[in-house]
Tab-separated table of N, CA, C and O in Angstrom:
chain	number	residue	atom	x	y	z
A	1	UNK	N	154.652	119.452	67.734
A	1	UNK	CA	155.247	119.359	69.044
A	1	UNK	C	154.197	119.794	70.066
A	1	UNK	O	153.880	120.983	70.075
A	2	UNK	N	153.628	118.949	70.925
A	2	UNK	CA	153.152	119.718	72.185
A	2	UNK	C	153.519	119.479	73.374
A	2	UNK	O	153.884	118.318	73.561
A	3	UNK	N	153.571	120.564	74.753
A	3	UNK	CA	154.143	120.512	75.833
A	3	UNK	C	152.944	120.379	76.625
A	3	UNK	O	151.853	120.837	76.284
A	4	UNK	N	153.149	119.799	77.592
A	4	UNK	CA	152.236	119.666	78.496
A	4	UNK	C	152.471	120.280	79.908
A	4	UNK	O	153.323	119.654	80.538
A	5	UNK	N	152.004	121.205	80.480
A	5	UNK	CA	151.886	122.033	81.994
A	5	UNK	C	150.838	121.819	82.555
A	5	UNK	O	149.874	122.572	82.413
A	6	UNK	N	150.811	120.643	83.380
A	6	UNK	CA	150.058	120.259	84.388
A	6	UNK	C	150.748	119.706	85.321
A	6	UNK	O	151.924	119.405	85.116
A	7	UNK	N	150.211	119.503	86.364
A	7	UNK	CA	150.259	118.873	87.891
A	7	UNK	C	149.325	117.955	87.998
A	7	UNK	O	148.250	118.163	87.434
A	8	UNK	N	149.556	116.605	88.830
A	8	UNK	CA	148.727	116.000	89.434
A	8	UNK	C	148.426	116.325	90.886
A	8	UNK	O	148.768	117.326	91.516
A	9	UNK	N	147.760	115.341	91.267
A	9	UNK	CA	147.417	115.735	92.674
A	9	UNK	C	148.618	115.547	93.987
A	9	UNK	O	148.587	115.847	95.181
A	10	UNK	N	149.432	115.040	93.294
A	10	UNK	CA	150.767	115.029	94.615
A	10	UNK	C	151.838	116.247	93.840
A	10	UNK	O	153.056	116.370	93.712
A	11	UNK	N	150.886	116.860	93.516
A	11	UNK	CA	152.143	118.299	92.753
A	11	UNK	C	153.153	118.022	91.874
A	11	UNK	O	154.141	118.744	91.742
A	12	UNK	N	152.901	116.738	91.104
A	12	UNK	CA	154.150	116.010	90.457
A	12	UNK	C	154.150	116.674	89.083
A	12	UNK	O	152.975	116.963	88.855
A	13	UNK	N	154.818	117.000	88.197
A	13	UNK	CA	154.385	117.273	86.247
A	13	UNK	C	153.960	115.875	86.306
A	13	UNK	O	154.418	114.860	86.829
A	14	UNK	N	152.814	116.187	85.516
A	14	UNK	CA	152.614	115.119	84.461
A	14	UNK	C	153.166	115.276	83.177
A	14	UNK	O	153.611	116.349	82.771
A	15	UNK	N	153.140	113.844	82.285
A	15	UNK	CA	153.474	113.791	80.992
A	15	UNK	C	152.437	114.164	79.909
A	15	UNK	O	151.340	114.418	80.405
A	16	UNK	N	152.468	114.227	79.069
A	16	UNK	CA	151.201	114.642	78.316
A	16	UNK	C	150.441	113.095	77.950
A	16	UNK	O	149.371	113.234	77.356
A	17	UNK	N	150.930	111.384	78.277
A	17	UNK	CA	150.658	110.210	78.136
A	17	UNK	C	149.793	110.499	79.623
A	17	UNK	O	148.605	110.178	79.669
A	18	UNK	N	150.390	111.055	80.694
A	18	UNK	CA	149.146	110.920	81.649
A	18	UNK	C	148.379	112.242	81.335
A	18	UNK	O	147.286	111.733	81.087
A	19	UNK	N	148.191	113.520	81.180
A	19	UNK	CA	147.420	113.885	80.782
A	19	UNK	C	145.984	113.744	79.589
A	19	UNK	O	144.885	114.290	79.491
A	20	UNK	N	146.482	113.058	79.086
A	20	UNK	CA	145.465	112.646	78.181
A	20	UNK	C	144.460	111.389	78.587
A	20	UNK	O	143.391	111.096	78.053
A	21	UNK	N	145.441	110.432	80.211
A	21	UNK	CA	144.984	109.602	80.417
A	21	UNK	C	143.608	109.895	81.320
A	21	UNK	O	142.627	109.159	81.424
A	22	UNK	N	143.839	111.210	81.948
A	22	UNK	CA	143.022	111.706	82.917
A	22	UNK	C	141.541	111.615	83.062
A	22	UNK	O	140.885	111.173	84.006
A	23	UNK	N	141.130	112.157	81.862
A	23	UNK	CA	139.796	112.226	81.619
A	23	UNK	C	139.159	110.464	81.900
A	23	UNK	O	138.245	110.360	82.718
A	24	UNK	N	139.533	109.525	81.396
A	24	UNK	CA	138.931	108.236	81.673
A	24	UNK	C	139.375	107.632	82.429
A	24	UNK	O	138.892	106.504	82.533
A	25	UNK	N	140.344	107.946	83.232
A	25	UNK	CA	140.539	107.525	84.947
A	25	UNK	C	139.401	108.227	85.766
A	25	UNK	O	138.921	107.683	86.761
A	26	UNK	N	138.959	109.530	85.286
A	26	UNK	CA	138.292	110.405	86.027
A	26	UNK	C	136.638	109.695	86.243
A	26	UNK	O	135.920	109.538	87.231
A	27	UNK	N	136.470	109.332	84.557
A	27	UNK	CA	134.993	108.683	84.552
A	27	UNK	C	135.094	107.354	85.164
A	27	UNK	O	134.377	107.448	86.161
A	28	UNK	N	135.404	106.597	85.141
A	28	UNK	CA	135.988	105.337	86.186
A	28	UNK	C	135.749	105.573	87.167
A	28	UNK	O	134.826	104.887	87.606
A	29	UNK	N	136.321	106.581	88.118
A	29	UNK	CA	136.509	107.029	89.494
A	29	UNK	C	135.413	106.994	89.772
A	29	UNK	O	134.858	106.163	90.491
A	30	UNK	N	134.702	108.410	88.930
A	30	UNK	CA	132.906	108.622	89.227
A	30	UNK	C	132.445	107.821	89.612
A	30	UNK	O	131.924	108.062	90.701
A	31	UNK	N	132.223	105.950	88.944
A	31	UNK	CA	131.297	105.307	88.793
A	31	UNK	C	131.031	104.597	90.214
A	31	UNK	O	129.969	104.109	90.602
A	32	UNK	N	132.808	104.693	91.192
A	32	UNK	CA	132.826	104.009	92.184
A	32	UNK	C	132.529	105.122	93.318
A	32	UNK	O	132.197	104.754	94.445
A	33	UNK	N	132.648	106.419	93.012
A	33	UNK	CA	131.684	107.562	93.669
A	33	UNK	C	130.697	107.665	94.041
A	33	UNK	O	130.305	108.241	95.056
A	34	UNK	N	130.083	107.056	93.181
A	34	UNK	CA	128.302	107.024	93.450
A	34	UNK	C	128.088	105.781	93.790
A	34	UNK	O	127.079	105.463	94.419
A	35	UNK	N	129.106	104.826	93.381
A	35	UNK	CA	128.085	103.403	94.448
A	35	UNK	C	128.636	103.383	95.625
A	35	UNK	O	127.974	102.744	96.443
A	36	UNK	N	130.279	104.164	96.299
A	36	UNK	CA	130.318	104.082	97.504
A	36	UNK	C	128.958	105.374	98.289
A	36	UNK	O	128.644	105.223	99.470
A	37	UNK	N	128.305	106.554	97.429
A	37	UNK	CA	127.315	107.154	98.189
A	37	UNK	C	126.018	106.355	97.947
A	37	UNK	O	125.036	106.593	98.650
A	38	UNK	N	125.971	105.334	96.896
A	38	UNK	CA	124.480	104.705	97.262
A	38	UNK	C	125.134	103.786	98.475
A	38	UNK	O	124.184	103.563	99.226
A	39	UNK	N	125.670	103.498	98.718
A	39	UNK	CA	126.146	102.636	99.744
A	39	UNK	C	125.783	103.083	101.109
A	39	UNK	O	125.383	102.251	101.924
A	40	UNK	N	125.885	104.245	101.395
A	40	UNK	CA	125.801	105.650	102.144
A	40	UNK	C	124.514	105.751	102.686
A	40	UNK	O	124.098	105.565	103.830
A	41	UNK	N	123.839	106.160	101.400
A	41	UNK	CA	122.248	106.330	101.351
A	41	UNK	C	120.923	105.518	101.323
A	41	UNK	O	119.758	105.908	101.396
A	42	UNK	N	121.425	104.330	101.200
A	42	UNK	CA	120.388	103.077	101.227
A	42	UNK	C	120.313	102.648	102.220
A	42	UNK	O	119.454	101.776	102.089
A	43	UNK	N	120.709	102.647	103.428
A	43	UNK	CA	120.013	102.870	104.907
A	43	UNK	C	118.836	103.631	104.842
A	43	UNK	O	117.672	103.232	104.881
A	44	UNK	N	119.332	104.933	104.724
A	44	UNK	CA	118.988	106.248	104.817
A	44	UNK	C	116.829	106.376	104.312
A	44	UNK	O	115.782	106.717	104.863
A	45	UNK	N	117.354	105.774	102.808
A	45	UNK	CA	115.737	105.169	102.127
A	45	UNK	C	115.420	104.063	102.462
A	45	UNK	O	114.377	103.646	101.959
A	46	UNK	N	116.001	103.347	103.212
A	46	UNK	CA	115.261	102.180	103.923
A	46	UNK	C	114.188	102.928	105.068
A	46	UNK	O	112.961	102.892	105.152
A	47	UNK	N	115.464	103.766	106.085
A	47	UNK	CA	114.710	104.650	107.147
A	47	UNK	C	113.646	104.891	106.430
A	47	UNK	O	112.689	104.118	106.391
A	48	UNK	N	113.717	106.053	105.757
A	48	UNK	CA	112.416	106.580	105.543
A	48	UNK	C	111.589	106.149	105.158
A	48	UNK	O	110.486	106.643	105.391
A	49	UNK	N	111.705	105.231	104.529
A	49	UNK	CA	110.601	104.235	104.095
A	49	UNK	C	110.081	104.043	104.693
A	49	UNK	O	108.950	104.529	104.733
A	50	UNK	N	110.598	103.080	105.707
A	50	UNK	CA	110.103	102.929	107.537
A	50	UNK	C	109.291	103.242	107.562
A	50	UNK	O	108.240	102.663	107.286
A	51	UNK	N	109.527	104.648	108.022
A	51	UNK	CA	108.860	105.492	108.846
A	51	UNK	C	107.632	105.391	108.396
A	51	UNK	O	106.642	104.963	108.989
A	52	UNK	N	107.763	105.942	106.945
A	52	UNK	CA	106.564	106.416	106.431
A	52	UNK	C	105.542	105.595	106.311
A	52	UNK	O	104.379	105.962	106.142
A	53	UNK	N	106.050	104.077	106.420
A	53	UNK	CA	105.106	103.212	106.307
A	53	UNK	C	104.147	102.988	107.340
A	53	UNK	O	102.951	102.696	107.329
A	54	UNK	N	105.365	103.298	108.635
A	54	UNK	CA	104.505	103.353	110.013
A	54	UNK	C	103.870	104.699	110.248
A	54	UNK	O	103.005	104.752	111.122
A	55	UNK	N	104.150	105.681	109.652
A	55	UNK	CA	102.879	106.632	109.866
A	55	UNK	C	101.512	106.712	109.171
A	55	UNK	O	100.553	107.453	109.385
A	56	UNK	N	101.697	105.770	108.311
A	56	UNK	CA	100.320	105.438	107.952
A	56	UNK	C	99.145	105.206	108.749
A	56	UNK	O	98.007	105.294	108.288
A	57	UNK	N	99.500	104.813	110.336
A	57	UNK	CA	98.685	104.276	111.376
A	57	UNK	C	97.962	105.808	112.002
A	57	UNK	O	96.928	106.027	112.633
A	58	UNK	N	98.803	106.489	111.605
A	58	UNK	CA	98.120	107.743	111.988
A	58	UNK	C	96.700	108.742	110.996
A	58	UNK	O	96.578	109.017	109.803
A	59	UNK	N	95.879	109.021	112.176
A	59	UNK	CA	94.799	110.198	110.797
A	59	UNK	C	95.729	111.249	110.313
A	59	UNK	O	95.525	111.633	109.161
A	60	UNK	N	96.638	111.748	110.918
A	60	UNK	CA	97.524	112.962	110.630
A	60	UNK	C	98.767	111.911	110.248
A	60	UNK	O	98.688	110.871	110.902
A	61	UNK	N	99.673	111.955	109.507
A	61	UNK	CA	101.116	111.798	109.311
A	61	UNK	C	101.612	112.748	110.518
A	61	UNK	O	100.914	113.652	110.979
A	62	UNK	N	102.710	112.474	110.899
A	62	UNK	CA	103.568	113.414	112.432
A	62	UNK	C	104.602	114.208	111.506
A	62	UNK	O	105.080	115.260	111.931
A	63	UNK	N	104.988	113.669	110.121
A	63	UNK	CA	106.239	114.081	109.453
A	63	UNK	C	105.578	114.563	108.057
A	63	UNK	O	104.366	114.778	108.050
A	64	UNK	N	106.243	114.718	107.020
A	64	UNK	CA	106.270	114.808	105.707
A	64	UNK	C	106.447	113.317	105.229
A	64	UNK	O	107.071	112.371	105.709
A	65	UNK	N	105.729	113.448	104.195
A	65	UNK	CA	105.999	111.418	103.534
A	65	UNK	C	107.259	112.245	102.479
A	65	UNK	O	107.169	113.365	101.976
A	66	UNK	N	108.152	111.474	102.397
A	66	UNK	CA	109.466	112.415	101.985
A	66	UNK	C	110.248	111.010	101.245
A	66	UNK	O	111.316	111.189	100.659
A	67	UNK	N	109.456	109.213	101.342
A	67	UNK	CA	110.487	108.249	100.465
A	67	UNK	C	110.433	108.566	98.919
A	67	UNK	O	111.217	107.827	98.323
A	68	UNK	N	109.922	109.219	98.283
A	68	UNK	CA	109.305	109.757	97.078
A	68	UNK	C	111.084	110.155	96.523
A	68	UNK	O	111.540	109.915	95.405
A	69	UNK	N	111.711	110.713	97.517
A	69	UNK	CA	112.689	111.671	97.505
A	69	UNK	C	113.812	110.751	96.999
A	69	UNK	O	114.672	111.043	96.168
A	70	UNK	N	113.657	109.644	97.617
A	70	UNK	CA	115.231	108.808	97.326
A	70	UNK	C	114.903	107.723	96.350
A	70	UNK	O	115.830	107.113	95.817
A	71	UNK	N	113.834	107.475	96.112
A	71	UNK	CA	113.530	106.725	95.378
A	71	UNK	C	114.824	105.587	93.875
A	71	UNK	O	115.100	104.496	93.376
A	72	UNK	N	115.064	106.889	93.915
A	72	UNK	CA	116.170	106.727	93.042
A	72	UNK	C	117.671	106.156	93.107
A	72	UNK	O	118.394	106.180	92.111
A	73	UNK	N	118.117	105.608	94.422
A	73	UNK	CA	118.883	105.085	94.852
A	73	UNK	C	118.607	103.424	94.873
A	73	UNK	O	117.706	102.728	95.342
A	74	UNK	N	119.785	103.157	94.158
A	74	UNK	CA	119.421	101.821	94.176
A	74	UNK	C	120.476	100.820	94.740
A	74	UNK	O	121.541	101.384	94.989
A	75	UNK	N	120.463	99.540	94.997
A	75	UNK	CA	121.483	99.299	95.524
A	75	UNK	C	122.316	98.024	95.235
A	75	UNK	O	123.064	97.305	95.898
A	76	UNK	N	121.680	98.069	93.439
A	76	UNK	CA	122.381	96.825	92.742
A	76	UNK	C	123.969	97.655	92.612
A	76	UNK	O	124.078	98.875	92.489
A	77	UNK	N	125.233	96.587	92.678
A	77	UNK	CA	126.167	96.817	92.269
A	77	UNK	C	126.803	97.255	90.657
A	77	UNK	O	127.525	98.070	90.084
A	78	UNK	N	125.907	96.004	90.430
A	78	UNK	CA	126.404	96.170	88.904
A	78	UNK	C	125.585	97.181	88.191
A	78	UNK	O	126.087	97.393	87.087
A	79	UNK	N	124.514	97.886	88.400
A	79	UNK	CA	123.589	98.580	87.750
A	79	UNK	C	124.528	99.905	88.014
A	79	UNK	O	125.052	100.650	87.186
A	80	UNK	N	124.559	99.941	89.383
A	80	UNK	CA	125.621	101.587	89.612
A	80	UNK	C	126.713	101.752	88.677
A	80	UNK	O	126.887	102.694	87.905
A	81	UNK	N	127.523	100.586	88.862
A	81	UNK	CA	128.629	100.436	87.853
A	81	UNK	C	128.742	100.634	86.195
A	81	UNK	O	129.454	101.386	85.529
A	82	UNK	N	127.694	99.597	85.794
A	82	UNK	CA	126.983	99.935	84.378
A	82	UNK	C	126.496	101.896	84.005
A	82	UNK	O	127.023	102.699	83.234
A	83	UNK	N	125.840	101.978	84.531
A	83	UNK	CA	125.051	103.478	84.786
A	83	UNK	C	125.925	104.143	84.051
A	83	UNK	O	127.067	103.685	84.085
A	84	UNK	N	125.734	105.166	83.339
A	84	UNK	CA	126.606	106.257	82.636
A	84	UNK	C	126.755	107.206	82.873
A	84	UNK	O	127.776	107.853	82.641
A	85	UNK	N	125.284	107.761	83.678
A	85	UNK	CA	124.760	109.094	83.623
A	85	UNK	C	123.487	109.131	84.806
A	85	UNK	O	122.444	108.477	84.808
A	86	UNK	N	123.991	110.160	85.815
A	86	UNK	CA	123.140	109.979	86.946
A	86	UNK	C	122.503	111.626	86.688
A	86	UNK	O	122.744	112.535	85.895
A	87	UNK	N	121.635	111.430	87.754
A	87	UNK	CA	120.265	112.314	87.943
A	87	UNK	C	121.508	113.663	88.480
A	87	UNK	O	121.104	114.776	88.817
C-alpha cells in the first residue's frame, strides 16, 4: 500500500499516478526552458560579437573581448530540444 502527500502547484493533492508523473513532465519542461533563454540570449551574443568585431579597429580594445563567454548558446531549435544536459 502506498499513500501519497503531496501538493501541486495550485495547492491541489496529487495522486500518487501524478506524482510519479512529475519527474518527466519536469525534464520536458527544462528542455523548453533553455530554448525559450537561448531565445533570450542570442541577440545578446550576436551584440557582443558586434562589438567585438568592431573594436578590432582600435590599437587599444575600449571594452573586454567577452564573445568567448556565450559562445555556447546556440540557436538551432531542434539541437536545444534534443540536448540532454547543459553546461
Amino acid at each position: 500500500m502506498t499513500m501519497t502527500i503531496m501538493q501541486g502547484l495550485n495547492k491541489q493533492p496529487l495522486t500518487t499516478e501524478e506524482a510519479l508523473a512529475l519527474p518527466g513532465l519536469h525534464d520536458q519542461a527544462v528542455r523548453y526552458a533553455v530554448l525559450h533563454l537561448m531565445n533570450i540570449l542570442s541577440p545578446i551574443r550576436d551584440l557582443i560579437s558586434e562589438l567585438s568585431r568592431l573594436a578590432y579597429g582600435f590599437d587599444v580594445a575600449p571594452f573586454p573581448q567577452m564573445q568567448e563567454f556565450l559562445e555556447w548558446i546556440y540557436d538551432d531549435r531542434q539541437y536545444v530540444l534534443r540536448k540532454r544536459k547543459w553546461p
